[in-house]
Amino acid sequence: MHGVLMRAMEKKEPVLLIYLDAKNQITQRKVHPFELHGRKLKAYCTLRRQTRLFNLDNILSVFPDKLSMRKSG
């Protein structure tokens, strides 16, 4: 997971997260990550349309957003 996030930050590309939110609901989020602070990921969330902090312990899965990569490349 850490490698995918680091690569996305370096390339300034979005990723898709499977995330357990504060209400214990599993959600899928498209985010643009830009900083890691200990166990927190600072990223722009397209769902909420704002910068958010995501607890790394609540990220169930992370993978590159292939659709966005195809559009830009």
PDB file of N, CA and C in Angstrom:
ATOM      1  N   MET A   1       0.827  -1.190   0.000  1.00  0.00           N
ATOM      2  CA  MET A   1       0.000   0.000   0.000  1.00  0.00           C
ATOM      3  C   MET A   1       0.875   1.259   0.000  1.00  0.00           C
ATOM      4  N   HIS A   2       1.887   1.268   0.827  1.00  0.00           N
ATOM      5  CA  HIS A   2       2.760   2.436   0.944  1.00  0.00           C
ATOM      6  C   HIS A   2       3.411   2.773  -0.396  1.00  0.00           C
ATOM      7  N   GLY A   3       3.857   1.734  -1.122  1.00  0.00           N
ATOM      8  CA  GLY A   3       4.497   1.949  -2.418  1.00  0.00           C
ATOM      9  C   GLY A   3       3.561   2.565  -3.440  1.00  0.00           C
ATOM     10  N   VAL A   4       2.316   2.110  -3.471  1.00  0.00           N
ATOM     11  CA  VAL A   4       1.319   2.652  -4.408  1.00  0.00           C
ATOM     12  C   VAL A   4       1.069   4.126  -4.096  1.00  0.00           C
ATOM     13  N   LEU A   5       0.944   4.455  -2.817  1.00  0.00           N
ATOM     14  CA  LEU A   5       0.705   5.846  -2.423  1.00  0.00           C
ATOM     15  C   LEU A   5       1.902   6.734  -2.756  1.00  0.00           C
ATOM     16  N   MET A   6       3.100   6.254  -2.484  1.00  0.00           N
ATOM     17  CA  MET A   6       4.303   7.036  -2.781  1.00  0.00           C
ATOM     18  C   MET A   6       4.434   7.291  -4.282  1.00  0.00           C
ATOM     19  N   ARG A   7       4.180   6.272  -5.089  1.00  0.00           N
ATOM     20  CA  ARG A   7       4.259   6.407  -6.542  1.00  0.00           C
ATOM     21  C   ARG A   7       3.214   7.415  -7.038  1.00  0.00           C
ATOM     22  N   ALA A   8       2.001   7.346  -6.495  1.00  0.00           N
ATOM     23  CA  ALA A   8       0.941   8.272  -6.898  1.00  0.00           C
ATOM     24  C   ALA A   8       1.307   9.713  -6.540  1.00  0.00           C
ATOM     25  N   MET A   9       1.919   9.896  -5.379  1.00  0.00           N
ATOM     26  CA  MET A   9       2.331  11.245  -4.986  1.00  0.00           C
ATOM     27  C   MET A   9       3.436  11.767  -5.898  1.00  0.00           C
ATOM     28  N   GLU A  10       4.387  10.916  -6.229  1.00  0.00           N
ATOM     29  CA  GLU A  10       5.480  11.324  -7.120  1.00  0.00           C
ATOM     30  C   GLU A  10       4.965  11.710  -8.500  1.00  0.00           C
ATOM     31  N   LYS A  11       4.013  10.916  -9.019  1.00  0.00           N
ATOM     32  CA  LYS A  11       3.496  11.152 -10.370  1.00  0.00           C
ATOM     33  C   LYS A  11       2.291  12.087 -10.393  1.00  0.00           C
ATOM     34  N   LYS A  12       1.830  12.492  -9.194  1.00  0.00           N
ATOM     35  CA  LYS A  12       0.651  13.353  -9.065  1.00  0.00           C
ATOM     36  C   LYS A  12      -0.569  12.728  -9.747  1.00  0.00           C
ATOM     37  N   GLU A  13      -0.766  11.436  -9.482  1.00  0.00           N
ATOM     38  CA  GLU A  13      -1.889  10.689 -10.050  1.00  0.00           C
ATOM     39  C   GLU A  13      -2.854  10.261  -8.945  1.00  0.00           C
ATOM     40  N   PRO A  14      -4.137  10.176  -9.269  1.00  0.00           N
ATOM     41  CA  PRO A  14      -5.115   9.740  -8.268  1.00  0.00           C
ATOM     42  C   PRO A  14      -5.054   8.233  -8.031  1.00  0.00           C
ATOM     43  N   VAL A  15      -5.586   7.834  -6.892  1.00  0.00           N
ATOM     44  CA  VAL A  15      -5.733   6.417  -6.565  1.00  0.00           C
ATOM     45  C   VAL A  15      -7.158   6.180  -6.090  1.00  0.00           C
ATOM     46  N   LEU A  16      -7.558   4.926  -6.117  1.00  0.00           N
ATOM     47  CA  LEU A  16      -8.841   4.524  -5.561  1.00  0.00           C
ATOM     48  C   LEU A  16      -8.583   3.838  -4.230  1.00  0.00           C
ATOM     49  N   LEU A  17      -9.336   4.238  -3.218  1.00  0.00           N
ATOM     50  CA  LEU A  17      -9.234   3.630  -1.898  1.00  0.00           C
ATOM     51  C   LEU A  17     -10.508   2.866  -1.594  1.00  0.00           C
ATOM     52  N   ILE A  18     -10.365   1.728  -0.970  1.00  0.00           N
ATOM     53  CA  ILE A  18     -11.484   1.081  -0.294  1.00  0.00           C
ATOM     54  C   ILE A  18     -11.248   1.426   1.165  1.00  0.00           C
ATOM     55  N   TYR A  19     -12.187   2.158   1.761  1.00  0.00           N
ATOM     56  CA  TYR A  19     -11.945   2.807   3.042  1.00  0.00           C
ATOM     57  C   TYR A  19     -13.079   2.544   4.021  1.00  0.00           C
ATOM     58  N   LEU A  20     -12.713   2.304   5.261  1.00  0.00           N
ATOM     59  CA  LEU A  20     -13.683   2.146   6.339  1.00  0.00           C
ATOM     60  C   LEU A  20     -13.847   3.511   6.997  1.00  0.00           C
ATOM     61  N   ASP A  21     -15.016   4.134   6.807  1.00  0.00           N
ATOM     62  CA  ASP A  21     -15.201   5.497   7.304  1.00  0.00           C
ATOM     63  C   ASP A  21     -15.530   5.518   8.802  1.00  0.00           C
ATOM     64  N   ALA A  22     -15.764   6.707   9.332  1.00  0.00           N
ATOM     65  CA  ALA A  22     -16.010   6.883  10.767  1.00  0.00           C
ATOM     66  C   ALA A  22     -17.273   6.169  11.244  1.00  0.00           C
ATOM     67  N   LYS A  23     -18.197   5.896  10.329  1.00  0.00           N
ATOM     68  CA  LYS A  23     -19.440   5.185  10.678  1.00  0.00           C
ATOM     69  C   LYS A  23     -19.321   3.686  10.436  1.00  0.00           C
ATOM     70  N   ASN A  24     -18.086   3.213  10.222  1.00  0.00           N
ATOM     71  CA  ASN A  24     -17.806   1.800   9.925  1.00  0.00           C
ATOM     72  C   ASN A  24     -18.478   1.316   8.646  1.00  0.00           C
ATOM     73  N   GLN A  25     -18.672   2.231   7.714  1.00  0.00           N
ATOM     74  CA  GLN A  25     -19.204   1.894   6.402  1.00  0.00           C
ATOM     75  C   GLN A  25     -18.028   1.769   5.437  1.00  0.00           C
ATOM     76  N   ILE A  26     -18.076   0.766   4.586  1.00  0.00           N
ATOM     77  CA  ILE A  26     -17.030   0.610   3.575  1.00  0.00           C
ATOM     78  C   ILE A  26     -17.389   1.488   2.388  1.00  0.00           C
ATOM     79  N   THR A  27     -16.453   2.357   2.007  1.00  0.00           N
ATOM     80  CA  THR A  27     -16.681   3.271   0.890  1.00  0.00           C
ATOM     81  C   THR A  27     -15.526   3.174  -0.092  1.00  0.00           C
ATOM     82  N   GLN A  28     -15.801   3.570  -1.320  1.00  0.00           N
ATOM     83  CA  GLN A  28     -14.736   3.691  -2.316  1.00  0.00           C
ATOM     84  C   GLN A  28     -14.521   5.169  -2.550  1.00  0.00           C
ATOM     85  N   ARG A  29     -13.272   5.594  -2.475  1.00  0.00           N
ATOM     86  CA  ARG A  29     -12.936   7.003  -2.658  1.00  0.00           C
ATOM     87  C   ARG A  29     -11.871   7.152  -3.725  1.00  0.00           C
ATOM     88  N   LYS A  30     -12.059   8.128  -4.583  1.00  0.00           N
ATOM     89  CA  LYS A  30     -10.997   8.525  -5.512  1.00  0.00           C
ATOM     90  C   LYS A  30     -10.316   9.718  -4.863  1.00  0.00           C
ATOM     91  N   VAL A  31      -9.012   9.592  -4.627  1.00  0.00           N
ATOM     92  CA  VAL A  31      -8.282  10.656  -3.948  1.00  0.00           C
ATOM     93  C   VAL A  31      -7.003  10.996  -4.704  1.00  0.00           C
ATOM     94  N   HIS A  32      -6.549  12.214  -4.494  1.00  0.00           N
ATOM     95  CA  HIS A  32      -5.271  12.690  -5.025  1.00  0.00           C
ATOM     96  C   HIS A  32      -4.353  12.872  -3.814  1.00  0.00           C
ATOM     97  N   PRO A  33      -3.520  11.867  -3.523  1.00  0.00           N
ATOM     98  CA  PRO A  33      -2.682  11.941  -2.320  1.00  0.00           C
ATOM     99  C   PRO A  33      -1.521  12.910  -2.489  1.00  0.00           C
ATOM    100  N   PHE A  34      -1.193  13.630  -1.395  1.00  0.00           N
ATOM    101  CA  PHE A  34      -0.025  14.494  -1.485  1.00  0.00           C
ATOM    102  C   PHE A  34       0.868  14.492  -0.262  1.00  0.00           C
ATOM    103  N   GLU A  35       0.468  13.901   0.860  1.00  0.00           N
ATOM    104  CA  GLU A  35       1.366  13.824   2.018  1.00  0.00           C
ATOM    105  C   GLU A  35       1.012  12.635   2.891  1.00  0.00           C
ATOM    106  N   LEU A  36       2.039  12.041   3.482  1.00  0.00           N
ATOM    107  CA  LEU A  36       1.859  11.035   4.526  1.00  0.00           C
ATOM    108  C   LEU A  36       2.376  11.635   5.823  1.00  0.00           C
ATOM    109  N   HIS A  37       1.549  11.594   6.863  1.00  0.00           N
ATOM    110  CA  HIS A  37       1.915  12.088   8.192  1.00  0.00           C
ATOM    111  C   HIS A  37       1.752  10.934   9.165  1.00  0.00           C
ATOM    112  N   GLY A  38       2.812  10.203   9.430  1.00  0.00           N
ATOM    113  CA  GLY A  38       2.706   9.059  10.336  1.00  0.00           C
ATOM    114  C   GLY A  38       1.722   8.037   9.794  1.00  0.00           C
ATOM    115  N   ARG A  39       0.604   7.855  10.487  1.00  0.00           N
ATOM    116  CA  ARG A  39      -0.422   6.893  10.076  1.00  0.00           C
ATOM    117  C   ARG A  39      -1.596   7.578   9.365  1.00  0.00           C
ATOM    118  N   LYS A  40      -1.389   8.786   8.873  1.00  0.00           N
ATOM    119  CA  LYS A  40      -2.436   9.547   8.177  1.00  0.00           C
ATOM    120  C   LYS A  40      -1.996   9.880   6.760  1.00  0.00           C
ATOM    121  N   LEU A  41      -2.951   9.810   5.844  1.00  0.00           N
ATOM    122  CA  LEU A  41      -2.744  10.219   4.458  1.00  0.00           C
ATOM    123  C   LEU A  41      -3.518  11.509   4.236  1.00  0.00           C
ATOM    124  N   LYS A  42      -2.834  12.536   3.783  1.00  0.00           N
ATOM    125  CA  LYS A  42      -3.485  13.791   3.415  1.00  0.00           C
ATOM    126  C   LYS A  42      -3.714  13.750   1.919  1.00  0.00           C
ATOM    127  N   ALA A  43      -4.983  13.891   1.514  1.00  0.00           N
ATOM    128  CA  ALA A  43      -5.325  13.755   0.098  1.00  0.00           C
ATOM    129  C   ALA A  43      -6.576  14.562  -0.219  1.00  0.00           C
ATOM    130  N   TYR A  44      -6.685  14.962  -1.484  1.00  0.00           N
ATOM    131  CA  TYR A  44      -7.914  15.599  -1.949  1.00  0.00           C
ATOM    132  C   TYR A  44      -8.899  14.499  -2.312  1.00  0.00           C
ATOM    133  N   CYS A  45     -10.065  14.521  -1.680  1.00  0.00           N
ATOM    134  CA  CYS A  45     -11.111  13.523  -1.912  1.00  0.00           C
ATOM    135  C   CYS A  45     -12.117  14.082  -2.914  1.00  0.00           C
ATOM    136  N   THR A  46     -12.293  13.388  -4.038  1.00  0.00           N
ATOM    137  CA  THR A  46     -13.235  13.879  -5.049  1.00  0.00           C
ATOM    138  C   THR A  46     -14.686  13.714  -4.598  1.00  0.00           C
ATOM    139  N   LEU A  47     -14.961  12.753  -3.715  1.00  0.00           N
ATOM    140  CA  LEU A  47     -16.324  12.567  -3.205  1.00  0.00           C
ATOM    141  C   LEU A  47     -16.747  13.757  -2.345  1.00  0.00           C
ATOM    142  N   ARG A  48     -15.883  14.154  -1.424  1.00  0.00           N
ATOM    143  CA  ARG A  48     -16.189  15.258  -0.500  1.00  0.00           C
ATOM    144  C   ARG A  48     -15.782  16.628  -1.055  1.00  0.00           C
ATOM    145  N   ARG A  49     -15.009  16.614  -2.143  1.00  0.00           N
ATOM    146  CA  ARG A  49     -14.531  17.846  -2.784  1.00  0.00           C
ATOM    147  C   ARG A  49     -13.746  18.735  -1.826  1.00  0.00           C
ATOM    148  N   GLN A  50     -12.894  18.069  -1.046  1.00  0.00           N
ATOM    149  CA  GLN A  50     -12.030  18.815  -0.138  1.00  0.00           C
ATOM    150  C   GLN A  50     -10.864  17.947   0.306  1.00  0.00           C
ATOM    151  N   THR A  51      -9.856  18.608   0.855  1.00  0.00           N
ATOM    152  CA  THR A  51      -8.710  17.887   1.390  1.00  0.00           C
ATOM    153  C   THR A  51      -9.133  17.196   2.677  1.00  0.00           C
ATOM    154  N   ARG A  52      -8.743  15.922   2.802  1.00  0.00           N
ATOM    155  CA  ARG A  52      -9.116  15.112   3.966  1.00  0.00           C
ATOM    156  C   ARG A  52      -7.892  14.390   4.500  1.00  0.00           C
ATOM    157  N   LEU A  53      -7.979  13.968   5.760  1.00  0.00           N
ATOM    158  CA  LEU A  53      -6.984  13.094   6.362  1.00  0.00           C
ATOM    159  C   LEU A  53      -7.598  11.708   6.474  1.00  0.00           C
ATOM    160  N   PHE A  54      -6.919  10.711   5.921  1.00  0.00           N
ATOM    161  CA  PHE A  54      -7.375   9.328   5.958  1.00  0.00           C
ATOM    162  C   PHE A  54      -6.457   8.531   6.875  1.00  0.00           C
ATOM    163  N   ASN A  55      -7.039   7.809   7.813  1.00  0.00           N
ATOM    164  CA  ASN A  55      -6.286   6.944   8.706  1.00  0.00           C
ATOM    165  C   ASN A  55      -5.815   5.730   7.912  1.00  0.00           C
ATOM    166  N   LEU A  56      -4.512   5.504   7.860  1.00  0.00           N
ATOM    167  CA  LEU A  56      -3.983   4.373   7.088  1.00  0.00           C
ATOM    168  C   LEU A  56      -4.531   3.037   7.586  1.00  0.00           C
ATOM    169  N   ASP A  57      -4.835   2.946   8.877  1.00  0.00           N
ATOM    170  CA  ASP A  57      -5.378   1.702   9.422  1.00  0.00           C
ATOM    171  C   ASP A  57      -6.772   1.397   8.875  1.00  0.00           C
ATOM    172  N   ASN A  58      -7.461   2.412   8.358  1.00  0.00           N
ATOM    173  CA  ASN A  58      -8.812   2.223   7.817  1.00  0.00           C
ATOM    174  C   ASN A  58      -8.828   2.038   6.303  1.00  0.00           C
ATOM    175  N   ILE A  59      -7.673   2.125   5.671  1.00  0.00           N
ATOM    176  CA  ILE A  59      -7.593   1.874   4.234  1.00  0.00           C
ATOM    177  C   ILE A  59      -7.485   0.368   4.038  1.00  0.00           C
ATOM    178  N   LEU A  60      -8.524  -0.213   3.461  1.00  0.00           N
ATOM    179  CA  LEU A  60      -8.566  -1.658   3.264  1.00  0.00           C
ATOM    180  C   LEU A  60      -7.820  -2.069   2.008  1.00  0.00           C
ATOM    181  N   SER A  61      -7.834  -1.190   0.996  1.00  0.00           N
ATOM    182  CA  SER A  61      -7.166  -1.477  -0.268  1.00  0.00           C
ATOM    183  C   SER A  61      -6.895  -0.159  -0.982  1.00  0.00           C
ATOM    184  N   VAL A  62      -5.824  -0.137  -1.747  1.00  0.00           N
ATOM    185  CA  VAL A  62      -5.500   1.042  -2.545  1.00  0.00           C
ATOM    186  C   VAL A  62      -4.921   0.568  -3.868  1.00  0.00           C
ATOM    187  N   PHE A  63      -5.356   1.211  -4.948  1.00  0.00           N
ATOM    188  CA  PHE A  63      -4.837   0.841  -6.263  1.00  0.00           C
ATOM    189  C   PHE A  63      -4.899   2.044  -7.190  1.00  0.00           C
ATOM    190  N   PRO A  64      -4.010   2.079  -8.188  1.00  0.00           N
ATOM    191  CA  PRO A  64      -4.000   3.203  -9.128  1.00  0.00           C
ATOM    192  C   PRO A  64      -5.340   3.320  -9.853  1.00  0.00           C
ATOM    193  N   ASP A  65      -5.729   4.550 -10.141  1.00  0.00           N
ATOM    194  CA  ASP A  65      -6.947   4.798 -10.912  1.00  0.00           C
ATOM    195  C   ASP A  65      -6.592   4.657 -12.389  1.00  0.00           C
ATOM    196  N   LYS A  66      -6.770   3.465 -12.922  1.00  0.00           N
ATOM    197  CA  LYS A  66      -6.365   3.156 -14.304  1.00  0.00           C
ATOM    198  C   LYS A  66      -7.075   4.048 -15.319  1.00  0.00           C
ATOM    199  N   LEU A  67      -8.335   4.395 -15.068  1.00  0.00           N
ATOM    200  CA  LEU A  67      -9.081   5.231 -16.004  1.00  0.00           C
ATOM    201  C   LEU A  67      -8.424   6.607 -16.135  1.00  0.00           C
ATOM    202  N   SER A  68      -8.051   7.214 -15.028  1.00  0.00           N
ATOM    203  CA  SER A  68      -7.386   8.523 -15.070  1.00  0.00           C
ATOM    204  C   SER A  68      -6.028   8.426 -15.738  1.00  0.00           C
ATOM    205  N   MET A  69      -5.328   7.317 -15.508  1.00  0.00           N
ATOM    206  CA  MET A  69      -4.010   7.135 -16.114  1.00  0.00           C
ATOM    207  C   MET A  69      -4.125   7.041 -17.631  1.00  0.00           C
ATOM    208  N   ARG A  70      -5.157   6.377 -18.140  1.00  0.00           N
ATOM    209  CA  ARG A  70      -5.352   6.254 -19.595  1.00  0.00           C
ATOM    210  C   ARG A  70      -5.660   7.604 -20.219  1.00  0.00           C
ATOM    211  N   LYS A  71      -6.445   8.435 -19.530  1.00  0.00           N
ATOM    212  CA  LYS A  71      -6.803   9.741 -20.064  1.00  0.00           C
ATOM    213  C   LYS A  71      -5.594  10.660 -20.171  1.00  0.00           C
ATOM    214  N   SER A  72      -4.681  10.575 -19.184  1.00  0.00           N
ATOM    215  CA  SER A  72      -3.536  11.481 -19.177  1.00  0.00           C
ATOM    216  C   SER A  72      -2.362  10.953 -19.990  1.00  0.00           C
ATOM    217  N   GLY A  73      -2.326   9.662 -20.244  1.00  0.00           N
ATOM    218  CA  GLY A  73      -1.172   9.097 -20.926  1.00  0.00           C
ATOM    219  C   GLY A  73      -1.506   8.699 -22.292  1.00  0.00           C
TER     220      GLY A  73
END
